Coordinates of C-alpha atoms and ligand atoms in Angstrom, one line a residue:
X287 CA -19.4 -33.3 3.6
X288 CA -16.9 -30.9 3.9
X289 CA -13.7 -31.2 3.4
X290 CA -11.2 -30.5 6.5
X291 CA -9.4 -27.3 5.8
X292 CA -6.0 -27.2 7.4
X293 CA -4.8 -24.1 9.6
X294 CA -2.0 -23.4 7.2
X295 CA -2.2 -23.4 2.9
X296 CA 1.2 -23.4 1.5
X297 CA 2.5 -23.2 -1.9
X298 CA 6.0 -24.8 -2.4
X299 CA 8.8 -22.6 -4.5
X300 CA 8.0 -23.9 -7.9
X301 CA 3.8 -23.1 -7.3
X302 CA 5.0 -19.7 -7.0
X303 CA 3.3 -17.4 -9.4
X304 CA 6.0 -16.6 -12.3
X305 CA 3.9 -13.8 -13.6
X306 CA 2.8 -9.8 -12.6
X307 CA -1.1 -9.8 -13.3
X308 CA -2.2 -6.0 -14.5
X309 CA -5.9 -5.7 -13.7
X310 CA -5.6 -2.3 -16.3
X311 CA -5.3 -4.9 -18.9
X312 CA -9.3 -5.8 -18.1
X313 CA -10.5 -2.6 -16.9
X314 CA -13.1 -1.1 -19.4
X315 CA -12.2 2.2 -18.7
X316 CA -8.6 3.5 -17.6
X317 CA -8.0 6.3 -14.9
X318 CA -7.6 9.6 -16.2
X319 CA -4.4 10.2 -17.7
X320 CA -1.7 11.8 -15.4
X321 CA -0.7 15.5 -16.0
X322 CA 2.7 17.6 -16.1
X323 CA 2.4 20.1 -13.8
X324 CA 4.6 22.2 -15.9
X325 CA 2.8 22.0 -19.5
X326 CA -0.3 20.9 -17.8
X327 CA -1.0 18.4 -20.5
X328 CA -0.9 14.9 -20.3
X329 CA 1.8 13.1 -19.4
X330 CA 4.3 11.6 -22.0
X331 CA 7.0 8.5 -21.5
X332 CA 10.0 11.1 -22.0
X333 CA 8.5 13.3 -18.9
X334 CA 9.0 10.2 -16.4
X335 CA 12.2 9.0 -17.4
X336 CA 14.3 11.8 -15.6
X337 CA 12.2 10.4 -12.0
X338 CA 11.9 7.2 -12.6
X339 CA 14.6 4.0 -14.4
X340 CA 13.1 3.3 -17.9
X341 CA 11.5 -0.3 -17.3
X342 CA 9.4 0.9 -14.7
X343 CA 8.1 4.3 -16.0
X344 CA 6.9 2.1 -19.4
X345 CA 5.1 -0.1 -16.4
X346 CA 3.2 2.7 -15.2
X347 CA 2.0 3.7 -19.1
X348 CA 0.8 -0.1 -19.8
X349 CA -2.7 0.0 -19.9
X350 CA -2.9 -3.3 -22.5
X351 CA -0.3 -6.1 -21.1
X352 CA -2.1 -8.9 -19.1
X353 CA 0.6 -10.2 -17.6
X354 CA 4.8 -9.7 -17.2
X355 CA 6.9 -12.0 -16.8
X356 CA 8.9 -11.7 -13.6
X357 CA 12.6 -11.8 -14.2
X358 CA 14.6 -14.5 -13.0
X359 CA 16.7 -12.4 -10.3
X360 CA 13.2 -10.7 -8.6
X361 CA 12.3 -14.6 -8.6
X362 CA 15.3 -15.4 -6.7
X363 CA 14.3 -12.7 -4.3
X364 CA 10.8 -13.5 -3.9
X365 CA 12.1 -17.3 -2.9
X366 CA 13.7 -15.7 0.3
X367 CA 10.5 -15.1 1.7
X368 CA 7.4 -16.1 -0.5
X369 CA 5.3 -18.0 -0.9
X370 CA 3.9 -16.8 1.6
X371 CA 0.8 -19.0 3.3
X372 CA -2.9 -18.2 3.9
X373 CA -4.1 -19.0 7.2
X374 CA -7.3 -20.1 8.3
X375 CA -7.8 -18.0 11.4
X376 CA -9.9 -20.9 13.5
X377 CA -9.5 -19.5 16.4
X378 CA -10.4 -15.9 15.9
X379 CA -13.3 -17.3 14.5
X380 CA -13.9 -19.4 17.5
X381 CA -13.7 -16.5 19.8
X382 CA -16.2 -14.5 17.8
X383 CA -18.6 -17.6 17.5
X384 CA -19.4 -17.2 13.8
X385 CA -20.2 -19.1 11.3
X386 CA -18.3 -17.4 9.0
X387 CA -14.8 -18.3 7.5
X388 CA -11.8 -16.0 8.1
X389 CA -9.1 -16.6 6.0
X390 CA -6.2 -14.2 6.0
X391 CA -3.0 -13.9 3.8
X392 CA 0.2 -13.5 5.7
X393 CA 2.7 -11.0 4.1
X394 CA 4.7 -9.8 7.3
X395 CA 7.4 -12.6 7.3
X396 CA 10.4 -11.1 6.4
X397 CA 12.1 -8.2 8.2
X398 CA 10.7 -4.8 6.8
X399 CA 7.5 -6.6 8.1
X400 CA 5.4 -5.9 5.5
X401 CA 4.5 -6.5 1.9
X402 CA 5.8 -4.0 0.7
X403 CA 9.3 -6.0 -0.2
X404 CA 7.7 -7.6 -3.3
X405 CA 8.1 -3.6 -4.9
X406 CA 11.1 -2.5 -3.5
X407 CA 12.6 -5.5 -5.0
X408 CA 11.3 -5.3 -8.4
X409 CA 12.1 -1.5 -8.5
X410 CA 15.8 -2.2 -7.4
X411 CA 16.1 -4.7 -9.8
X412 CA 15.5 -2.7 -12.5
X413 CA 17.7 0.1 -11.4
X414 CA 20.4 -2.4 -11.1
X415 CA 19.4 -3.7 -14.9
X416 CA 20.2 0.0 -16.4
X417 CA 23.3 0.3 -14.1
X418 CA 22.0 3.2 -11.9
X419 CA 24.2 3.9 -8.9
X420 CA 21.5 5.1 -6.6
X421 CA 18.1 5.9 -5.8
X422 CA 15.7 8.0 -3.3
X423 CA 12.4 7.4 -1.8
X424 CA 10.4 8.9 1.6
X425 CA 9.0 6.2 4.3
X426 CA 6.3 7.1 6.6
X427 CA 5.9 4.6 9.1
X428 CA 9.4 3.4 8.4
X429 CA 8.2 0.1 6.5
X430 CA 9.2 1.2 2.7
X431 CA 12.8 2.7 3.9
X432 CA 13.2 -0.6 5.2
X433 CA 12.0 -2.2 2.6
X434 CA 14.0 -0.2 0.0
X435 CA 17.0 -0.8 2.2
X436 CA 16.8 -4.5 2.1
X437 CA 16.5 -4.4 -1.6
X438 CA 19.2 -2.2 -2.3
X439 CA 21.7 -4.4 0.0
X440 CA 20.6 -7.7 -2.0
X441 CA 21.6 -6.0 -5.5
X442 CA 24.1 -3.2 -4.6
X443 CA 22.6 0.0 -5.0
X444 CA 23.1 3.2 -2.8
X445 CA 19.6 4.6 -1.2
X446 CA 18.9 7.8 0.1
X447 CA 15.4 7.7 2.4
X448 CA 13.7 11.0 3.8
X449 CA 11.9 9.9 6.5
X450 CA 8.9 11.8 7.7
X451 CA 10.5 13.6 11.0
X452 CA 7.8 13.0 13.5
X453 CA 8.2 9.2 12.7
X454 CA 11.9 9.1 12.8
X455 CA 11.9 10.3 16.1
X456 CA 8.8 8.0 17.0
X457 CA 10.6 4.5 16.1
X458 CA 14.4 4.9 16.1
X459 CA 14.7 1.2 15.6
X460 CA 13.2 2.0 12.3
X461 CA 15.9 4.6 11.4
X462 CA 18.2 2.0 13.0
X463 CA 17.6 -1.0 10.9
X464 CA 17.2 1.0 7.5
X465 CA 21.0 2.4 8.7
X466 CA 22.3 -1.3 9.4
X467 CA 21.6 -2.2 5.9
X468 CA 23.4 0.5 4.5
X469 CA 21.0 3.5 3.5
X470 CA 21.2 7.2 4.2
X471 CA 18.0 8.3 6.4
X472 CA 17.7 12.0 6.3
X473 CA 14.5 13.1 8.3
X474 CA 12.1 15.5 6.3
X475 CA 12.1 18.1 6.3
X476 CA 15.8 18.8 5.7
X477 CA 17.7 21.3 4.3
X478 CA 19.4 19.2 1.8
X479 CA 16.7 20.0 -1.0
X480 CA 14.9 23.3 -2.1
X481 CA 11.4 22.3 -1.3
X482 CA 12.5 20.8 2.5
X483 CA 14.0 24.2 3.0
X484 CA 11.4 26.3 1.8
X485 CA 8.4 24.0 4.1
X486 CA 11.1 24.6 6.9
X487 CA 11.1 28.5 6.6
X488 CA 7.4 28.5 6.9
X489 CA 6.5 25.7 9.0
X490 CA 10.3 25.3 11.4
X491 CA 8.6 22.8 13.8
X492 CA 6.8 20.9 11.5
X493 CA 6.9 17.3 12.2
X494 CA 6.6 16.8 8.2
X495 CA 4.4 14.5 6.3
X496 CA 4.4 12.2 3.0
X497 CA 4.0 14.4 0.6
X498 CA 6.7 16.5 2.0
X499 CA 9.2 13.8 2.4
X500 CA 8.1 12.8 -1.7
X501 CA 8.9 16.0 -3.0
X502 CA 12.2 15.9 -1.6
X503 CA 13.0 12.4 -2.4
X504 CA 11.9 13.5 -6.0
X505 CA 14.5 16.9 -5.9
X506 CA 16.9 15.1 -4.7
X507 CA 16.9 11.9 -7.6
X508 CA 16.5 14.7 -10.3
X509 CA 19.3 16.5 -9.2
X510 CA 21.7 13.8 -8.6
X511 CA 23.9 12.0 -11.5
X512 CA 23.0 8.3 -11.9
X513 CA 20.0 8.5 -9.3
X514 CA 16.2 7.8 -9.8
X515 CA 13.5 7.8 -7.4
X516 CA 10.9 4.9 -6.1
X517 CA 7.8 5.3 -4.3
X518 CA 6.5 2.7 -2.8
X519 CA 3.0 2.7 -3.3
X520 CA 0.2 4.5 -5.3
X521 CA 1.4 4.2 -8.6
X522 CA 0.5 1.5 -11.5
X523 CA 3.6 -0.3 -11.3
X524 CA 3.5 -0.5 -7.3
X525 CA -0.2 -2.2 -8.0
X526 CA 1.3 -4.4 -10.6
X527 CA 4.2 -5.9 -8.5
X528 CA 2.2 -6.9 -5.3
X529 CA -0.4 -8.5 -7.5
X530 CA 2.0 -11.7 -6.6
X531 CA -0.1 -11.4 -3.1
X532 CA -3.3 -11.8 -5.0
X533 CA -2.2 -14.6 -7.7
X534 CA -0.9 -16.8 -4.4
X535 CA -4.1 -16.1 -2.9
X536 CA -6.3 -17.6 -5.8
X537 CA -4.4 -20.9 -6.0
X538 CA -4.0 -21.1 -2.6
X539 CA -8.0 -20.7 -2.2
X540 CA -8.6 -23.3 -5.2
X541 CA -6.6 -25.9 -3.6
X542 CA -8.5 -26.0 -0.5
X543 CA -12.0 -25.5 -2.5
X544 CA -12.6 -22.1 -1.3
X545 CA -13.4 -18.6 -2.8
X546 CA -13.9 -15.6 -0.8
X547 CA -17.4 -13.9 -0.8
X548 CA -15.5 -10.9 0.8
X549 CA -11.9 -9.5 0.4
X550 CA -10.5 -6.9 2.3
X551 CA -7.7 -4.9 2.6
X552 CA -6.7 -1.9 4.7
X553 CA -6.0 1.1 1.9
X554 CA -3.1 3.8 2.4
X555 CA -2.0 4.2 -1.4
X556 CA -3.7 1.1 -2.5
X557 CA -0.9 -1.2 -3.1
X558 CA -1.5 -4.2 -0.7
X559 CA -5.6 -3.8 -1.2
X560 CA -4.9 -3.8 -5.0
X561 CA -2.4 -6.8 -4.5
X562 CA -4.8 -8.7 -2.6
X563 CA -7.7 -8.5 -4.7
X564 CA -5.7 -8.2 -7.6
X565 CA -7.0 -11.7 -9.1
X566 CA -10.2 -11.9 -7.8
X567 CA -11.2 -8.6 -9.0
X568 CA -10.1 -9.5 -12.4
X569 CA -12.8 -12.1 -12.0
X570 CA -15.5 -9.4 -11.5
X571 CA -14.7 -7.7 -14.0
X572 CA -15.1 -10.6 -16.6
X573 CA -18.3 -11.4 -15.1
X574 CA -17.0 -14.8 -13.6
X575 CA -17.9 -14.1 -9.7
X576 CA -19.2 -11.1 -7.5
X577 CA -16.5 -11.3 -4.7
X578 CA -17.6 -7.8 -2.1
X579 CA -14.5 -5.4 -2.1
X580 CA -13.9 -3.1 1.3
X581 CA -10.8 -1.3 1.5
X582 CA -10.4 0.2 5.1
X583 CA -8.6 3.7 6.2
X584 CA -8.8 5.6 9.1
X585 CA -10.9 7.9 10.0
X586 CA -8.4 10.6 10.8
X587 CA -7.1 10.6 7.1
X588 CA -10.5 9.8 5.1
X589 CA -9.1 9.7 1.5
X590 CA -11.9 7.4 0.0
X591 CA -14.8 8.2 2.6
X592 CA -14.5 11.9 2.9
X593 CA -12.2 12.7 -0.2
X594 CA -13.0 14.1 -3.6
X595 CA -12.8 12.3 -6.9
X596 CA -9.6 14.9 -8.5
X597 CA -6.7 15.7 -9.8
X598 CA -4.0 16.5 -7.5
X599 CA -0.2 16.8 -7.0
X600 CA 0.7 13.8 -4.9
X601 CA 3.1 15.9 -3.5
X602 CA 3.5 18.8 -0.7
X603 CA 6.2 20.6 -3.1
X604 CA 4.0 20.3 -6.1
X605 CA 6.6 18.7 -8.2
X606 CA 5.5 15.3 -9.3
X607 CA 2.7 14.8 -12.3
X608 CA -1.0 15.5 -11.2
X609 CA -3.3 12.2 -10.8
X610 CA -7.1 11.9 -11.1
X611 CA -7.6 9.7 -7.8
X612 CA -9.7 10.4 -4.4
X613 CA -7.5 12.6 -2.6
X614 CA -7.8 15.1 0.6
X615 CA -5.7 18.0 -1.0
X616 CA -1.8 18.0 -1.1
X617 CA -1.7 20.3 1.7
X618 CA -3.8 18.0 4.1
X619 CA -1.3 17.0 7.2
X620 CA -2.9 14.4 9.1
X621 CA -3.1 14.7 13.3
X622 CA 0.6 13.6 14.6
X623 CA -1.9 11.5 17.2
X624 CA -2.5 8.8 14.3
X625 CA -0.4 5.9 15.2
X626 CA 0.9 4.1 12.3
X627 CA 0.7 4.4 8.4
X628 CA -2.0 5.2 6.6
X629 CA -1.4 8.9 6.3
X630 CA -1.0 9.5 2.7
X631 CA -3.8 12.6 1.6
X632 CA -4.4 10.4 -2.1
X633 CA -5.0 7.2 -3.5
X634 CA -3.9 5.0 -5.9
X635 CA -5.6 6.2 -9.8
X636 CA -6.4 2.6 -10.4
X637 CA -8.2 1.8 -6.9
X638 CA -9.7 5.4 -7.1
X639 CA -11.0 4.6 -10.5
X640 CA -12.5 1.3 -9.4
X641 CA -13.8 2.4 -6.2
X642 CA -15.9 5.5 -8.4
X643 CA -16.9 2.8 -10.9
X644 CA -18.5 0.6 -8.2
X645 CA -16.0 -2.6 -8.4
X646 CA -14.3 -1.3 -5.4
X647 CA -17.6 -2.3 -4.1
X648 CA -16.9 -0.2 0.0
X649 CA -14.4 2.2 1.6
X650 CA -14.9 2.1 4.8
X651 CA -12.9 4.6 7.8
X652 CA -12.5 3.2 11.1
X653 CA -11.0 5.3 14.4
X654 CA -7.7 3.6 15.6
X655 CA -8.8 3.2 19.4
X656 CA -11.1 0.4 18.0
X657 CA -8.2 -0.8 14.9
X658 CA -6.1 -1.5 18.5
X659 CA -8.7 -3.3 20.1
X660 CA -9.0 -6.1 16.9
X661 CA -5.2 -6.2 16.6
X662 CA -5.3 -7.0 20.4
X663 CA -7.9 -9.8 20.0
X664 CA -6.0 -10.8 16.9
X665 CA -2.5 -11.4 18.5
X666 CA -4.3 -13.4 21.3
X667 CA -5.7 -15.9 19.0
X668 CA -3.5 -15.8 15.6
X669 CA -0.2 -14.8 18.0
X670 CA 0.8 -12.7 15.6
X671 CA 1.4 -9.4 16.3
X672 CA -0.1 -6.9 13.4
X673 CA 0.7 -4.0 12.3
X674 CA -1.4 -1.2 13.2
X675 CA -2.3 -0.8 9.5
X676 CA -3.0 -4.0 9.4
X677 CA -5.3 -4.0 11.8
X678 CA -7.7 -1.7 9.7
X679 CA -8.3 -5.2 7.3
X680 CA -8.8 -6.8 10.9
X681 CA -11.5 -4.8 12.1
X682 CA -13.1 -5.0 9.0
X683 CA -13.3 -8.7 9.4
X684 CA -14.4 -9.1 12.6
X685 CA -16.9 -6.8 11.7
X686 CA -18.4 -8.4 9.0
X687 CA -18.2 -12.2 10.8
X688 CA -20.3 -10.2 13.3
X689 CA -22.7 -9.6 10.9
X690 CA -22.4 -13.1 9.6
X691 CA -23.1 -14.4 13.2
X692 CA -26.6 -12.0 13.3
X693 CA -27.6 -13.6 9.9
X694 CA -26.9 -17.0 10.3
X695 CA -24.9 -17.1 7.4
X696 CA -21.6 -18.8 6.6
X697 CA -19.3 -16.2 4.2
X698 CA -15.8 -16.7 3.5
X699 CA -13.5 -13.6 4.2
X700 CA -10.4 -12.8 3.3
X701 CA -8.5 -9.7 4.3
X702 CA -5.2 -8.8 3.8
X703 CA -2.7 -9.3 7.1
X704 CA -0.5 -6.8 5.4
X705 CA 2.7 -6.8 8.1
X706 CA 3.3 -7.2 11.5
X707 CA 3.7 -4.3 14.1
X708 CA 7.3 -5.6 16.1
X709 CA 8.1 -1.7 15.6
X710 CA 4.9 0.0 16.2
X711 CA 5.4 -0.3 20.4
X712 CA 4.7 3.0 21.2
X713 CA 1.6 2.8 19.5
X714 CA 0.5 0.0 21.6
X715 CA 2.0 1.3 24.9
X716 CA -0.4 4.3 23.7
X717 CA -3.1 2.3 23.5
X718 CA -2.4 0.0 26.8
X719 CA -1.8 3.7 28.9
X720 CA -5.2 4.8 27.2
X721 CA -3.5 7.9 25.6
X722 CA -4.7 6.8 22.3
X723 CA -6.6 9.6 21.2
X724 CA -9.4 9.5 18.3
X725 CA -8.8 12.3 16.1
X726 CA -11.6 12.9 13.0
X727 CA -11.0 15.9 11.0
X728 CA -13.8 18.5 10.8
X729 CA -15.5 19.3 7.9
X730 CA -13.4 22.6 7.6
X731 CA -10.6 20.4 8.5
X732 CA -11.2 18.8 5.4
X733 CA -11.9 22.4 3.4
X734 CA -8.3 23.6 4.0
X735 CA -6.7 20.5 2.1
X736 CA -9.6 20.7 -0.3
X737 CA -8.6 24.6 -0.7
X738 CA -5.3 23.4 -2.2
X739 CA -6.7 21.0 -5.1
X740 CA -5.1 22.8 -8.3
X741 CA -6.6 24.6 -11.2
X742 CA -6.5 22.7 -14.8
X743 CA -7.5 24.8 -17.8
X744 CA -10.4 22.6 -19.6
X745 CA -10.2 20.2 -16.8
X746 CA -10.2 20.8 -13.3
X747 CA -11.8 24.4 -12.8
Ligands
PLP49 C1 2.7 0.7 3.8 C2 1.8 -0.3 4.5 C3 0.4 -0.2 4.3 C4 -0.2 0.9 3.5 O1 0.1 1.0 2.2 P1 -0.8 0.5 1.0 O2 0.0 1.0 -0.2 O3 -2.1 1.1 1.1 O4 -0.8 -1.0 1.1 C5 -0.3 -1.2 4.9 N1 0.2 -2.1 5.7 C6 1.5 -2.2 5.9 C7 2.1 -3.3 6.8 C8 2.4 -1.3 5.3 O5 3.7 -1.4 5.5

């Protein structure tokens, strides 16, 4: 007989995992090396260290180290808010009268609302370590700047954000927040950087985008004394930090006799899909267990779906290196219409790699009219109100107990409840007033941004 799961699995303070896990460490094969856009060769240590603080650019280069230690002070962080439980979500599964098991991991439960503190921390940590005074990043949906914000106040730092315009003017509480713990917000495009004033002269009522908001976060760290800049997704080191998510799921899951047949995660850059399946994709690999990976994005910004397998910038200003990953072509600017997050035109190397090698078992792009209506059911029956990017994982799930309720069959799922959505209201006013609009890029859509993938000698023809 079956045990009686409870609702909640915690783990107290000293069950929290201690150690990073680096699923590069027990990849056969790595991602293609990144590139210097200048020399066009691959990129060496030296060639980071003017963008990012020392610690964290040798992060991105480890290929070989299993697992880091995390320092005592990002320990002391994480206790604020982690661990942070997995919850059995009964009642969802109730509602959809399936016989599978829909377990979710909770990461929203500290003020940026999303995982992506467990980063932002680590990265200002290590700023703090080789006594930087400041640093600058871009925020999309408004998450990271908060994030960063937070992070910077807890270890004294100064932060500059660029904020992508249309969304600064979108959720002003985000802007507000990110100001009330101390940061500059500058929407991008600006004119305080070359690149934002060059995208301004030919596009002056551009509502910006990601890439845009990067390269000027980039300009600006290079060009100030004492700053460096963080990115809060994407990159190897972003991966390796939120693998915390992934280690707390695997004990959680073993203490309640469980492992998940299916893990999902909704995929912007990668960071909280690769967090999430962080440990039980190192499994696969070592031919332990064959857990199904679905990373879901939306349909109106099909990076994995729809995207080649390239090198690109992961930039608008073509300043930062070049990364093999699946990518819609630096200049790709998403519809406005799409609500939250989400938008970035590439993907993480390491999830790209993955997903190409067949580990990443599905990508999967789903239109946000329908992402609304699961958050909506969600929040009835879990009362938590997710974020809209979150709600990507939540479709995912419902759709695949539905399939589990056609079969007969009993899976376990877990998906990723990456934040909640407190901030996203106009999105779900939107979506109440039925102005929510389903915007899918055409195929020659999709050529323009494709148009834009550079030229590598040897390489990339
Ligand atoms: C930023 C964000 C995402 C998307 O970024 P990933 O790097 O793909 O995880 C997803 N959910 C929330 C709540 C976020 O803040």
């Amino acid at each position: 007989m079956s045990r009686k799961v409870p609702k909640r699995v915690f783990l107290t303070e000293d069950q929290m995992p201690t150690k990073w896990y680096n699923v590069r460490a027990d990849m056969k094969e790595q991602h293609d090396p990144y590139i210097n856009p200048g020399t066009m060769k691959p990129i060496e240590l030296e060639d980071l260290l003017p963008v990012f603080c020392t610690e964290l650019a040798k992060q991105e280069g480890d290929c070989q180290t299993r697992y880091f230690d995390i320092p005592e002070e990002i320990l002391d962080f994480y206790k604020i808010y982690r661990p942070s439980p997995i919850v059995r979500a009964y009642e969802l599964e109730k509602a959809l009268d399936t016989p599978a098991k829909i377990y979710y991991k909770f990461e929203g439960n500290n003020t940026s609302g999303s995982h992506k503190l467990n980063t932002a921390a680590a990265q200002t940590y290590y700023a703090k370590k080789q006594n930087l005074k400041g640093l600058t990043t871009e925020t999309g949906a408004g998450q990271w700047g908060t994030a960063m914000a937070m992070a910077t106040a807890y270890f004294g730092l100064d932060l500059i954000v660029y904020m992508v315009k249309c969304s600064s003017e979108q959720k002003p509480y985000r802007k507000a927040v990110i100001e009330t713990f101390g940061a500059q917000l500058i929407p991008s495009p600006s004119e305080t950087t070359n690149v934002g004033r060059e995208i301004l002269k030919n596009h002056p009522n551009t509502g910006g985008s990601l890439g845009c908001a990067i390269s000027e976060a980039v300009e600006k760290a290079v060009t100030t004394e004492g700053y460096r800049y963080v990115l809060g997704s994407v990159l190897n080191q972003v991966l390796l930090h939120q693998s915390i998510i992934g280690e707390e799921c695997k004990m959680q899951m073993e203490m309640i006799d469980e492992y998940p047949d299916i893990v999902i995660g909704c995929a912007g850059g990668g960071s909280n899909m690769g967090g999430v399946m962080a440990s039980f994709m190192q499994d696969k690999l070592l031919g332990k267990t064959n857990p199904y990976f679905i990373a879901v994005e939306p349909a109106s910004c099909p990076t994995m779906t729809r995207g080649k397998y390239a090198y690109d910038f992961c930039d608008t200003g073509h300043i930062t290196p070049l990364a093999k990953m699946y990518t819609l072509g630096a200049d790709f600017i998403p519809s406005p219409d799409h609500a939250g997050g989400l938008r970035y035109h590439g993907m993480s190397p390491v999830l790209s790699k993955l997903y190409h090698d067949g580990f990443l078992d599905e990508a999967r792009a789903v239109v946000q009219t329908e992402v609304f209506d699961a958050a909506v059911q969600f929040a009835k029956y879990e009362t938590i109100l997710p974020a809209p990017e979150s709600a990507h994982a939540i479709l995912a799930a419902i759709q695949e107990a539905n399939k589990c309720k056609e079969s007969g069959e009993a899976k376990t799922i877990l998906f990723n409840l990456s934040g909640t959505g407190n901030f996203d209201m106009g999105a779900y006013t939107a979506y109440r007033e039925g102005k929510m609009k389903n915007y899918v890029p055409s195929d020659e859509d999709l050529a323009q941004g494709f148009a834009s993938l550079p030229k590598i000698p040897g390489i990339q023809e």
